[in-house]
Amino acid sequence: MAGAPRGASGKSSHPARAGWSFVKPSVIPGFGLTFGYTILYLSLIVLIPIAGLFLKAATTPLEQIIRIATSPRTLKALEVSFGSSLIAALVNVVFGIIVAWVLVRYKFPGRRLLDAIVDLPFALPTAVAGIALSTLYAPKGWVGSLFSDKGALWQWWHGQTWLPFGLSEFSLNWKIAYTPTGIVIALIFIGLPFVVRTVQPVLEEFEQELEEAAATLGANRWQTITSVILPRLTPALLTGFALAFARAVGEYGSVIFIAGNLPNISEIAPVLIVIKLEEFDQAGAAVIAGIMLIIAFVMLLVINLIQAWARRRFGNV
């Protein structure tokens, strides 16, 4: 039709929307230079070290790789590392969203101080965090002594004569430090800021009018949370979970002081790798590190796929 604007037939003629293209139109030039720098930087920092790790592991005979990978100590260390990281990440998702909600939705004295404290695990050296946690949760620490034998909680429990079925005689001697429980606590400590800082910006941009609209339509608080708030937060929660989980899997400094590092009990895979290196068993350390890398990559890939599905399902928020 004469005089009709280009693209009026229903198909957009804008180059960025005409279809998939490798180079998107940009106001800032220099795609070739920046893309080459990106590939070079990632190769030097990420790809080459990972390739070197697998090349070192490949020098080990297959029988020895299988023996190292299937040894009870290696399997237990991997179980403790990934199991504790998974539990800690799930706990951080629950409490991270609560902390972020309080910091965004409520105004109270000391809110800025509390907001700054959330970032403390980022700045605090991991060794300092491990020493502080082990001192706090040790059997003679402020918190650990409450749960230890003859502690305050033990005395209170055994003083409750009203408990039925002889529950007051049940011994409460809960050891936190130098057990897998201590590992989970350390991983929760270092992973909480990832969830809070990922969810917090999304909550700040969340329209409270949606909650008011849900209330006017008859939704109760639980329905508003599950049907209005959580779906919009799901992509951010998955991102925070992935970051907290990835950080926890590779954690070393804050764990070695509170874990106890007992083989087949509270020994994590990074500690086992260090032990292998101290024994000059570089091939064994490379094999364990490669196994950790493969497992972590697969789990993060699954999380990213779920996150991509959540963005398509609930919107890119």
CSV table of C-alpha atoms in Angstrom, one decimal:
chain,number,residue,atom,x,y,z
A,1,MET,CA,0.0,0.0,0.0
A,2,ALA,CA,1.4,3.4,-1.0
A,3,GLY,CA,2.4,5.5,1.9
A,4,ALA,CA,2.3,2.6,4.4
A,5,PRO,CA,5.2,2.5,6.8
A,6,ARG,CA,7.8,-0.2,6.4
A,7,GLY,CA,6.9,-3.3,8.3
A,8,ALA,CA,3.1,-2.5,8.4
A,9,SER,CA,2.3,-5.9,7.0
A,10,GLY,CA,2.8,-7.4,10.5
A,11,LYS,CA,6.5,-8.3,10.2
A,12,SER,CA,9.0,-6.1,12.0
A,13,SER,CA,11.8,-4.8,9.9
A,14,HIS,CA,14.0,-3.8,12.9
A,15,PRO,CA,17.3,-5.6,12.5
A,16,ALA,CA,17.3,-6.6,16.2
A,17,ARG,CA,13.8,-8.2,15.8
A,18,ALA,CA,14.2,-9.6,12.3
A,19,GLY,CA,15.6,-12.9,13.7
A,20,TRP,CA,18.5,-14.4,15.5
A,21,SER,CA,21.8,-12.8,14.7
A,22,PHE,CA,25.3,-13.2,16.2
A,23,VAL,CA,26.0,-9.5,16.5
A,24,LYS,CA,23.2,-7.4,17.9
A,25,PRO,CA,23.0,-3.7,17.0
A,26,SER,CA,24.7,-1.7,19.7
A,27,VAL,CA,25.4,2.0,20.3
A,28,ILE,CA,28.8,1.1,21.6
A,29,PRO,CA,31.2,-0.2,18.9
A,30,GLY,CA,34.0,-2.7,19.3
A,31,PHE,CA,32.2,-6.1,19.5
A,32,GLY,CA,35.1,-8.0,18.0
A,33,LEU,CA,37.6,-6.6,20.5
A,34,THR,CA,35.4,-7.1,23.5
A,35,PHE,CA,34.3,-10.6,22.5
A,36,GLY,CA,37.9,-11.6,21.9
A,37,TYR,CA,38.9,-10.2,25.2
A,38,THR,CA,36.0,-12.1,26.9
A,39,ILE,CA,37.1,-15.4,25.3
A,40,LEU,CA,40.7,-14.9,26.2
A,41,TYR,CA,40.0,-13.9,29.7
A,42,LEU,CA,37.7,-16.9,30.3
A,43,SER,CA,40.2,-19.2,28.7
A,44,LEU,CA,43.1,-18.0,30.9
A,45,ILE,CA,41.1,-17.9,34.2
A,46,VAL,CA,38.6,-20.7,33.8
A,47,LEU,CA,39.0,-23.0,30.8
A,48,ILE,CA,42.8,-23.6,30.8
A,49,PRO,CA,43.0,-24.5,34.6
A,50,ILE,CA,40.1,-26.8,34.3
A,51,ALA,CA,41.6,-28.5,31.2
A,52,GLY,CA,44.9,-28.8,33.1
A,53,LEU,CA,43.0,-30.5,36.0
A,54,PHE,CA,41.5,-33.1,33.7
A,55,LEU,CA,44.7,-33.7,31.8
A,56,LYS,CA,46.5,-34.4,35.1
A,57,ALA,CA,43.7,-36.8,36.1
A,58,ALA,CA,43.9,-38.5,32.7
A,59,THR,CA,47.5,-39.5,33.4
A,60,THR,CA,46.3,-41.8,36.1
A,61,PRO,CA,45.5,-45.4,35.0
A,62,LEU,CA,41.8,-46.1,34.7
A,63,GLU,CA,41.9,-48.8,37.4
A,64,GLN,CA,43.4,-46.3,39.8
A,65,ILE,CA,40.8,-43.7,38.9
A,66,ILE,CA,38.0,-46.1,39.6
A,67,ARG,CA,39.7,-47.2,42.9
A,68,ILE,CA,40.0,-43.6,44.1
A,69,ALA,CA,36.5,-42.6,43.0
A,70,THR,CA,34.9,-45.6,44.6
A,71,SER,CA,36.9,-45.7,47.8
A,72,PRO,CA,34.7,-45.4,51.0
A,73,ARG,CA,36.6,-42.4,52.2
A,74,THR,CA,36.1,-40.5,48.8
A,75,LEU,CA,32.4,-41.4,48.6
A,76,LYS,CA,31.8,-40.3,52.2
A,77,ALA,CA,33.7,-37.0,51.7
A,78,LEU,CA,31.7,-36.2,48.6
A,79,GLU,CA,28.5,-37.1,50.4
A,80,VAL,CA,29.3,-34.8,53.3
A,81,SER,CA,30.3,-32.0,50.9
A,82,PHE,CA,27.4,-32.0,48.6
A,83,GLY,CA,24.8,-33.1,51.2
A,84,SER,CA,25.8,-30.4,53.6
A,85,SER,CA,25.9,-27.8,50.8
A,86,LEU,CA,22.4,-28.8,49.6
A,87,ILE,CA,21.0,-28.6,53.1
A,88,ALA,CA,22.7,-25.3,53.8
A,89,ALA,CA,21.4,-23.8,50.5
A,90,LEU,CA,17.9,-24.9,51.2
A,91,VAL,CA,18.0,-23.4,54.7
A,92,ASN,CA,19.4,-20.1,53.3
A,93,VAL,CA,16.5,-19.9,50.7
A,94,VAL,CA,14.0,-20.0,53.5
A,95,PHE,CA,15.7,-17.6,55.9
A,96,GLY,CA,17.2,-15.5,53.2
A,97,ILE,CA,13.8,-14.5,51.8
A,98,ILE,CA,12.6,-13.7,55.4
A,99,VAL,CA,15.7,-11.5,56.0
A,100,ALA,CA,15.2,-9.8,52.6
A,101,TRP,CA,11.5,-9.2,53.3
A,102,VAL,CA,12.3,-7.6,56.6
A,103,LEU,CA,14.9,-5.3,55.2
A,104,VAL,CA,12.7,-4.2,52.3
A,105,ARG,CA,9.2,-4.0,53.8
A,106,TYR,CA,9.9,-2.7,57.3
A,107,LYS,CA,11.4,0.5,58.6
A,108,PHE,CA,13.0,0.2,62.1
A,109,PRO,CA,15.9,1.6,64.0
A,110,GLY,CA,19.1,-0.1,63.1
A,111,ARG,CA,17.8,-1.4,59.7
A,112,ARG,CA,20.9,0.0,57.8
A,113,LEU,CA,23.2,-1.7,60.4
A,114,LEU,CA,21.4,-5.0,59.9
A,115,ASP,CA,21.6,-4.6,56.2
A,116,ALA,CA,25.4,-4.1,56.4
A,117,ILE,CA,25.8,-7.1,58.7
A,118,VAL,CA,24.3,-9.3,56.0
A,119,ASP,CA,27.4,-8.6,53.9
A,120,LEU,CA,29.8,-9.5,56.7
A,121,PRO,CA,30.5,-13.1,55.5
A,122,PHE,CA,31.7,-11.5,52.2
A,123,ALA,CA,34.3,-9.4,53.9
A,124,LEU,CA,35.2,-11.7,56.8
A,125,PRO,CA,38.1,-14.1,56.1
A,126,THR,CA,36.8,-17.6,56.1
A,127,ALA,CA,39.4,-18.8,58.6
A,128,VAL,CA,38.2,-16.1,61.0
A,129,ALA,CA,34.7,-17.2,60.5
A,130,GLY,CA,35.7,-20.9,61.1
A,131,ILE,CA,37.5,-20.0,64.3
A,132,ALA,CA,34.6,-17.9,65.6
A,133,LEU,CA,32.0,-20.6,64.8
A,134,SER,CA,34.1,-23.4,66.3
A,135,THR,CA,34.6,-21.3,69.5
A,136,LEU,CA,30.9,-20.6,69.7
A,137,TYR,CA,29.6,-24.1,69.1
A,138,ALA,CA,32.4,-26.1,70.8
A,139,PRO,CA,31.3,-28.2,73.8
A,140,LYS,CA,32.6,-25.5,76.1
A,141,GLY,CA,31.4,-22.6,73.9
A,142,TRP,CA,28.5,-20.2,74.6
A,143,VAL,CA,26.1,-22.2,72.4
A,144,GLY,CA,27.7,-25.6,72.5
A,145,SER,CA,27.7,-25.8,76.2
A,146,LEU,CA,23.9,-25.4,76.3
A,147,PHE,CA,23.6,-28.7,74.4
A,148,SER,CA,26.5,-30.6,75.8
A,149,ASP,CA,26.3,-33.2,78.6
A,150,LYS,CA,25.3,-31.5,82.0
A,151,GLY,CA,24.7,-28.3,80.1
A,152,ALA,CA,21.8,-25.8,80.8
A,153,LEU,CA,19.5,-27.5,78.3
A,154,TRP,CA,20.4,-30.9,79.7
A,155,GLN,CA,19.6,-29.8,83.2
A,156,TRP,CA,16.3,-28.2,82.2
A,157,TRP,CA,15.2,-31.3,80.2
A,158,HIS,CA,16.0,-33.7,83.0
A,159,GLY,CA,14.2,-31.4,85.5
A,160,GLN,CA,10.9,-31.7,83.6
A,161,THR,CA,9.1,-34.5,85.7
A,162,TRP,CA,5.8,-34.0,83.8
A,163,LEU,CA,7.1,-35.4,80.6
A,164,PRO,CA,5.3,-38.7,79.7
A,165,PHE,CA,6.8,-42.1,78.7
A,166,GLY,CA,10.0,-41.4,80.6
A,167,LEU,CA,11.2,-38.7,78.1
A,168,SER,CA,12.9,-36.8,80.9
A,169,GLU,CA,15.4,-39.7,81.1
A,170,PHE,CA,16.3,-39.4,77.5
A,171,SER,CA,19.9,-38.1,77.4
A,172,LEU,CA,20.4,-34.8,75.6
A,173,ASN,CA,24.0,-34.6,74.6
A,174,TRP,CA,24.0,-32.9,71.3
A,175,LYS,CA,27.4,-32.2,69.9
A,176,ILE,CA,27.4,-29.4,67.2
A,177,ALA,CA,31.1,-28.6,66.5
A,178,TYR,CA,33.3,-31.3,65.0
A,179,THR,CA,30.3,-33.0,63.4
A,180,PRO,CA,28.4,-32.7,60.1
A,181,THR,CA,26.0,-30.4,61.9
A,182,GLY,CA,28.8,-27.9,62.4
A,183,ILE,CA,29.6,-28.1,58.7
A,184,VAL,CA,26.1,-27.2,57.8
A,185,ILE,CA,26.1,-24.2,60.2
A,186,ALA,CA,29.4,-22.9,58.6
A,187,LEU,CA,28.0,-23.3,55.1
A,188,ILE,CA,24.8,-21.5,56.1
A,189,PHE,CA,26.9,-18.6,57.5
A,190,ILE,CA,28.9,-18.1,54.3
A,191,GLY,CA,25.9,-18.7,51.9
A,192,LEU,CA,23.2,-16.5,53.4
A,193,PRO,CA,24.2,-13.2,51.8
A,194,PHE,CA,23.9,-14.7,48.3
A,195,VAL,CA,20.2,-15.4,48.7
A,196,VAL,CA,19.5,-12.1,50.5
A,197,ARG,CA,21.3,-9.9,47.9
A,198,THR,CA,19.6,-11.8,45.0
A,199,VAL,CA,16.1,-11.6,46.3
A,200,GLN,CA,16.3,-8.1,47.8
A,201,PRO,CA,16.3,-6.1,44.5
A,202,VAL,CA,13.3,-8.1,43.2
A,203,LEU,CA,11.4,-7.3,46.4
A,204,GLU,CA,12.2,-3.7,46.1
A,205,GLU,CA,10.7,-3.5,42.6
A,206,PHE,CA,7.7,-5.7,43.5
A,207,GLU,CA,4.4,-3.7,43.2
A,208,GLN,CA,2.5,-3.8,46.5
A,209,GLU,CA,-0.6,-3.0,44.5
A,210,LEU,CA,-0.6,-6.6,43.4
A,211,GLU,CA,-1.0,-7.7,47.0
A,212,GLU,CA,-3.7,-5.2,47.6
A,213,ALA,CA,-5.5,-6.4,44.4
A,214,ALA,CA,-5.3,-10.0,45.6
A,215,ALA,CA,-6.7,-9.0,49.0
A,216,THR,CA,-9.7,-7.2,47.4
A,217,LEU,CA,-10.4,-10.3,45.3
A,218,GLY,CA,-10.7,-12.3,48.5
A,219,ALA,CA,-7.3,-14.0,48.8
A,220,ASN,CA,-6.0,-14.6,52.3
A,221,ARG,CA,-2.4,-14.0,53.3
A,222,TRP,CA,-1.3,-17.6,52.5
A,223,GLN,CA,-2.9,-17.4,49.0
A,224,THR,CA,-1.3,-14.1,48.4
A,225,ILE,CA,2.2,-15.4,49.3
A,226,THR,CA,1.9,-18.7,47.3
A,227,SER,CA,0.0,-17.3,44.3
A,228,VAL,CA,1.3,-13.7,43.9
A,229,ILE,CA,4.6,-13.2,45.7
A,230,LEU,CA,6.5,-16.5,45.4
A,231,PRO,CA,5.9,-17.0,41.7
A,232,ARG,CA,7.5,-13.6,41.0
A,233,LEU,CA,10.4,-14.4,43.3
A,234,THR,CA,11.1,-18.0,42.0
A,235,PRO,CA,13.7,-17.0,39.4
A,236,ALA,CA,15.6,-14.9,42.0
A,237,LEU,CA,15.3,-17.6,44.6
A,238,LEU,CA,16.7,-20.2,42.2
A,239,THR,CA,19.6,-17.9,41.4
A,240,GLY,CA,20.4,-17.3,45.1
A,241,PHE,CA,20.1,-21.1,45.7
A,242,ALA,CA,22.6,-21.8,42.9
A,243,LEU,CA,25.0,-19.2,44.1
A,244,ALA,CA,24.8,-20.4,47.8
A,245,PHE,CA,25.2,-24.0,46.8
A,246,ALA,CA,28.2,-23.4,44.5
A,247,ARG,CA,29.8,-21.3,47.2
A,248,ALA,CA,29.3,-24.0,49.8
A,249,VAL,CA,30.6,-26.9,47.7
A,250,GLY,CA,34.0,-25.3,47.4
A,251,GLU,CA,34.2,-23.8,50.9
A,252,TYR,CA,37.3,-24.8,52.9
A,253,GLY,CA,38.5,-22.1,55.3
A,254,SER,CA,35.4,-21.8,57.5
A,255,VAL,CA,34.8,-25.6,57.6
A,256,ILE,CA,38.1,-27.1,58.6
A,257,PHE,CA,38.0,-25.5,62.1
A,258,ILE,CA,34.4,-26.6,62.9
A,259,ALA,CA,34.2,-29.9,61.0
A,260,GLY,CA,36.8,-31.9,63.0
A,261,ASN,CA,37.9,-33.5,59.7
A,262,LEU,CA,37.3,-37.0,60.9
A,263,PRO,CA,37.6,-39.5,58.0
A,264,ASN,CA,34.3,-41.1,57.0
A,265,ILE,CA,32.5,-38.8,59.5
A,266,SER,CA,33.0,-35.1,59.0
A,267,GLU,CA,35.7,-34.9,56.3
A,268,ILE,CA,34.7,-32.8,53.3
A,269,ALA,CA,36.1,-33.3,49.8
A,270,PRO,CA,38.3,-30.2,49.7
A,271,VAL,CA,40.0,-31.3,52.9
A,272,LEU,CA,40.6,-34.7,51.3
A,273,ILE,CA,42.1,-33.0,48.3
A,274,VAL,CA,44.5,-31.1,50.5
A,275,ILE,CA,45.5,-34.3,52.3
A,276,LYS,CA,46.2,-35.9,49.0
A,277,LEU,CA,48.4,-33.0,48.0
A,278,GLU,CA,50.3,-33.1,51.3
A,279,GLU,CA,50.9,-36.8,50.7
A,280,PHE,CA,52.3,-35.8,47.2
A,281,ASP,CA,49.5,-37.7,45.6
A,282,GLN,CA,48.7,-35.1,42.9
A,283,ALA,CA,47.0,-37.6,40.6
A,284,GLY,CA,44.6,-38.7,43.4
A,285,ALA,CA,43.9,-35.0,44.3
A,286,ALA,CA,43.2,-34.3,40.6
A,287,VAL,CA,40.8,-37.3,40.3
A,288,ILE,CA,38.8,-36.2,43.4
A,289,ALA,CA,38.8,-32.6,42.2
A,290,GLY,CA,37.6,-33.7,38.7
A,291,ILE,CA,34.8,-35.7,40.3
A,292,MET,CA,33.7,-32.7,42.3
A,293,LEU,CA,33.8,-30.5,39.3
A,294,ILE,CA,31.7,-32.9,37.2
A,295,ILE,CA,29.1,-33.3,39.9
A,296,ALA,CA,28.9,-29.6,40.6
A,297,PHE,CA,28.6,-28.7,36.9
A,298,VAL,CA,25.8,-31.2,36.4
A,299,MET,CA,23.9,-29.9,39.5
A,300,LEU,CA,24.3,-26.3,38.4
A,301,LEU,CA,23.3,-27.1,34.9
A,302,VAL,CA,20.1,-28.7,36.2
A,303,ILE,CA,19.5,-25.7,38.5
A,304,ASN,CA,20.0,-23.3,35.5
A,305,LEU,CA,17.6,-25.3,33.4
A,306,ILE,CA,15.0,-25.1,36.1
A,307,GLN,CA,15.7,-21.4,36.4
A,308,ALA,CA,15.2,-20.9,32.7
A,309,TRP,CA,11.9,-22.8,32.9
A,310,ALA,CA,10.8,-20.6,35.8
A,311,ARG,CA,11.6,-17.4,33.9
A,312,ARG,CA,9.5,-18.6,31.0
A,313,ARG,CA,6.7,-19.7,33.4
A,314,PHE,CA,6.6,-16.8,35.8
A,315,GLY,CA,8.2,-14.1,33.7
A,316,ASN,CA,11.7,-12.5,33.6
A,317,VAL,CA,11.8,-10.7,36.9
